[in-house]
PDB file of C-alpha atoms in Angstrom:
ATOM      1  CA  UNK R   1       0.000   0.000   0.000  1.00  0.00           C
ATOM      2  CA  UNK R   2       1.203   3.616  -0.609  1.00  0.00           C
ATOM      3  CA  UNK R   3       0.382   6.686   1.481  1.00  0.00           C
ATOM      4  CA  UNK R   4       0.650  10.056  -0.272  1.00  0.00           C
ATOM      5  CA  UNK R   5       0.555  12.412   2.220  1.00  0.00           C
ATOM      6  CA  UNK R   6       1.502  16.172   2.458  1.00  0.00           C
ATOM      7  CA  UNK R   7       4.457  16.373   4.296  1.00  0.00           C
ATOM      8  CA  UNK R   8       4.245  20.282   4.593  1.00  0.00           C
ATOM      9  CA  UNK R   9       1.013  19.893   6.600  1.00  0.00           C
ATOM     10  CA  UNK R  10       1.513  19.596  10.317  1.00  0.00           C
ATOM     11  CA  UNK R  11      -1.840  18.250  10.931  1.00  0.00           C
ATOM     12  CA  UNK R  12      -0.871  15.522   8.311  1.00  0.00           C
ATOM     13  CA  UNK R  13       2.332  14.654   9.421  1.00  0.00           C
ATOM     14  CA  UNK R  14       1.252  14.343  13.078  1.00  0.00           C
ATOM     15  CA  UNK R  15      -1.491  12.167  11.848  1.00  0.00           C
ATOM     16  CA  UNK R  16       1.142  10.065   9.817  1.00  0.00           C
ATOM     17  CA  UNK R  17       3.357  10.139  12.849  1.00  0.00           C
ATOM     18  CA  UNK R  18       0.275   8.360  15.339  1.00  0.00           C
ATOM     19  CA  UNK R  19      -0.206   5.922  11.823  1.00  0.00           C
ATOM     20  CA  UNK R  20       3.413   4.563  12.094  1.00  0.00           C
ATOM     21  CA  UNK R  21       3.777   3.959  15.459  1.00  0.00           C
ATOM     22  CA  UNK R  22       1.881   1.110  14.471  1.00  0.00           C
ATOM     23  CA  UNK R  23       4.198  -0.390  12.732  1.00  0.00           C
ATOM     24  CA  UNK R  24       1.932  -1.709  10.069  1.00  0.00           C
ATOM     25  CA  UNK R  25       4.315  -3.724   7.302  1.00  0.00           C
ATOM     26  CA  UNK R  26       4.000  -2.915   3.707  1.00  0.00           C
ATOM     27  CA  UNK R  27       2.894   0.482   3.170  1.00  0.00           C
ATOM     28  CA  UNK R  28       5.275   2.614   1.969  1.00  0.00           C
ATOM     29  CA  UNK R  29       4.450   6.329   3.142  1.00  0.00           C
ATOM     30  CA  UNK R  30       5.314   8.984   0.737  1.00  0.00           C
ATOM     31  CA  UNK R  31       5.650  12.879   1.125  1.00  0.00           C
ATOM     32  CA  UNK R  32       4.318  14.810  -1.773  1.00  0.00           C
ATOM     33  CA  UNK R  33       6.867  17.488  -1.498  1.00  0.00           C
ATOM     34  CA  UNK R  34       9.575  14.995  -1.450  1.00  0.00           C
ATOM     35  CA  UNK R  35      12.523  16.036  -3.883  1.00  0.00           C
ATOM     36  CA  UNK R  36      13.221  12.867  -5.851  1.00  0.00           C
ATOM     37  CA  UNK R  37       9.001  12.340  -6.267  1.00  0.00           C
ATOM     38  CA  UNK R  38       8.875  13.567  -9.901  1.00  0.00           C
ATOM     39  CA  UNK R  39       4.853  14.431  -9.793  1.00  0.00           C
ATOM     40  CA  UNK R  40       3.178  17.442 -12.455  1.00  0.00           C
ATOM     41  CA  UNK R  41       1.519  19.959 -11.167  1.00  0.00           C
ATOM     42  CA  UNK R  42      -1.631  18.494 -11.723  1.00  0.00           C
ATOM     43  CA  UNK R  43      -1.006  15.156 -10.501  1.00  0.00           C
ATOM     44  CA  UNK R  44       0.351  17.282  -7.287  1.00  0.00           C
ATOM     45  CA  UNK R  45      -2.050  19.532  -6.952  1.00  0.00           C
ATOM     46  CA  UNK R  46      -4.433  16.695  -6.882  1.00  0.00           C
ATOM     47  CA  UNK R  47      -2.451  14.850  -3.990  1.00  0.00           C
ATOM     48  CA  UNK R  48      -2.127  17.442  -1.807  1.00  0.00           C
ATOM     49  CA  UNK R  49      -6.098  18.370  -1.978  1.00  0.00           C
ATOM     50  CA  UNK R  50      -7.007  15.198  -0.756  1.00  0.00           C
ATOM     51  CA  UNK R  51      -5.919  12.080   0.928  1.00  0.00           C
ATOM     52  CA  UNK R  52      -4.912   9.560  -1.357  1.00  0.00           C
ATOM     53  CA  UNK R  53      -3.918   5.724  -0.979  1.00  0.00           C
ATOM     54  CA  UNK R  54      -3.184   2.845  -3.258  1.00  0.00           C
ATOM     55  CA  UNK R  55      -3.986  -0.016  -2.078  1.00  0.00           C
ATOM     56  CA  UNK R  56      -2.218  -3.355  -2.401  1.00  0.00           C
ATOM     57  CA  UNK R  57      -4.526  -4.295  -5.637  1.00  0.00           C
ATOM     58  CA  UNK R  58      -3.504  -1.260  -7.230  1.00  0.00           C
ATOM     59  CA  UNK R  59      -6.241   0.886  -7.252  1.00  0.00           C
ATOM     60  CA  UNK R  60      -6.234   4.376  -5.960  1.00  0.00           C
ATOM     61  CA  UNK R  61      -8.770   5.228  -2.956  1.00  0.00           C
ATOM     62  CA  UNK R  62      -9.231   8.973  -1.724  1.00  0.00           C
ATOM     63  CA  UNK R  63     -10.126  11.104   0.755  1.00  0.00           C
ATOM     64  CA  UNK R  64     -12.622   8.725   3.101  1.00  0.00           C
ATOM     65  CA  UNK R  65     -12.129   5.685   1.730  1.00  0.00           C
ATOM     66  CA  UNK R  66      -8.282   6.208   1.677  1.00  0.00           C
ATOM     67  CA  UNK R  67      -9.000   6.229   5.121  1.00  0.00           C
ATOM     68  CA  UNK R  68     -10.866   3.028   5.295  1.00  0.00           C
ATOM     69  CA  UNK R  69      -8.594   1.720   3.336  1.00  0.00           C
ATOM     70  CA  UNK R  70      -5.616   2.331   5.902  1.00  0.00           C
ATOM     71  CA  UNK R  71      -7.939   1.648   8.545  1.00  0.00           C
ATOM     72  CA  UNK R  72      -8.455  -1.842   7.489  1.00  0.00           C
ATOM     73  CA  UNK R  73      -4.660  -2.271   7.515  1.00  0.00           C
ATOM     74  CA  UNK R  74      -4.450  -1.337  11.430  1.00  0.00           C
ATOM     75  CA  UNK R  75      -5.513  -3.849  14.129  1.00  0.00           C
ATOM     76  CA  UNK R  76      -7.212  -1.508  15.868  1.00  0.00           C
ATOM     77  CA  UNK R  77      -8.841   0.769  13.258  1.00  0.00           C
ATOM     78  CA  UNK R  78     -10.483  -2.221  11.427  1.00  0.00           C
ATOM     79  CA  UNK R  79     -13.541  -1.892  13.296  1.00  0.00           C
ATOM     80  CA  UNK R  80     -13.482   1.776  12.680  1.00  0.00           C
ATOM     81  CA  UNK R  81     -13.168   0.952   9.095  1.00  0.00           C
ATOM     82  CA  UNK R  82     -16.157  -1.472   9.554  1.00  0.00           C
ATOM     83  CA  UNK R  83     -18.226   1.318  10.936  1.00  0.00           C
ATOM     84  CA  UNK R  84     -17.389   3.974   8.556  1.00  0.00           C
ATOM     85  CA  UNK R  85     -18.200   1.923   5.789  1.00  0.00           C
ATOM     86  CA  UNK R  86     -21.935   1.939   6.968  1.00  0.00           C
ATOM     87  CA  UNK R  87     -23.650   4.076   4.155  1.00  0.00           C
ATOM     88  CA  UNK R  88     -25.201   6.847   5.827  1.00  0.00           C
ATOM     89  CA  UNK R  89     -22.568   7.067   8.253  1.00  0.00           C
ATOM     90  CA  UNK R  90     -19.991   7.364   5.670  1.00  0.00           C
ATOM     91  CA  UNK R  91     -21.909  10.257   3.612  1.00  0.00           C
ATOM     92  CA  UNK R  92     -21.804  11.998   7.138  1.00  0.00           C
ATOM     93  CA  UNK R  93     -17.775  11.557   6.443  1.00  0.00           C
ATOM     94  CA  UNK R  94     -17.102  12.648   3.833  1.00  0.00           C
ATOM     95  CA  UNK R  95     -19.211  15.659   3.869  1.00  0.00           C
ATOM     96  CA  UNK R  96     -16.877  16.686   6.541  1.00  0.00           C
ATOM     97  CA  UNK R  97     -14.215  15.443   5.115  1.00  0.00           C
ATOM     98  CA  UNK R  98     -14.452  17.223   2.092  1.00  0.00           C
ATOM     99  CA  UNK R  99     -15.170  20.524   3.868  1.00  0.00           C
ATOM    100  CA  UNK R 100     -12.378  20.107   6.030  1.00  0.00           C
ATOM    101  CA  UNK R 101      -9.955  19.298   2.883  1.00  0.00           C
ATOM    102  CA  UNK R 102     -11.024  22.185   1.121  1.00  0.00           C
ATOM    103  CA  UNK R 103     -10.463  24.580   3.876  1.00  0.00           C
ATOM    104  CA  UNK R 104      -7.049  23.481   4.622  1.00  0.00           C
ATOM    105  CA  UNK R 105      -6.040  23.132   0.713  1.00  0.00           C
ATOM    106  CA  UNK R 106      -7.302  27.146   0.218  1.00  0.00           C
ATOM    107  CA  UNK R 107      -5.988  28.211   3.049  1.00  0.00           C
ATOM    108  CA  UNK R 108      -2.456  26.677   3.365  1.00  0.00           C
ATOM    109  CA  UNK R 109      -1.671  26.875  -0.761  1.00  0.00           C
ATOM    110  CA  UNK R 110      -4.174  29.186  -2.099  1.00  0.00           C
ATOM    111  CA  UNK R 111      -3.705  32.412   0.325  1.00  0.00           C
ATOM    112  CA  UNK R 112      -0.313  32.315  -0.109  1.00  0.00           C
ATOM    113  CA  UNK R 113      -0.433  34.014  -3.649  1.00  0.00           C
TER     114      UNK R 113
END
């Protein structure tokens, strides 16, 4: 599984930091602003709006089912996973979810230009 995260985010990287204490095997964890990631500024853009995983099928989950998807990978998130799965529970998610991601997208990368 890969983790693309924004590693200029404190939020995110104290929420990657609680994730990897874990010590969950096989994801690899991977900072969008990293130098050697060679990413276009779309495919960056896009990454560092929302959440994004790929999981260990291949396909690309985002925002809160990236989540779930990590979740599921964590002994003790699985049943968190589990519940936020449950349809009406998860449109309550992501509605916050994508409020919340949109506020700190505009205001950490769009107010500064």
């Amino acid at each position: 599984m890969k983790i693309y995260y924004d590693n200029k985010c404190k939020i995110c990287n104290k929420e990657i930091k609680f994730y990897k204490k874990f010590g969950v095997k096989n994801i690899e964890w991977i900072g969008i602003h990293n130098k050697d990631l060679s990413l276009n500024n779309e495919m960056k853009e896009k990454l560092l709006k929302k959440f994004h995983v790929v999981d260990d099928l291949g396909n690309t989950k985002i925002g809160v089912d990236a989540f779930i998807a990590l979740w599921k990978k964590h002994g003790y998130f699985k049943y968190l996973a589990y519940i936020s799965n449950i349809i009406f529970i998860k449109i309550a998610l992501n509605f916050i979810y994508n409020i919340f991601a949109k506020y700190r997208y505009e205001k950490k990368y769009k107010s500064n230009e």
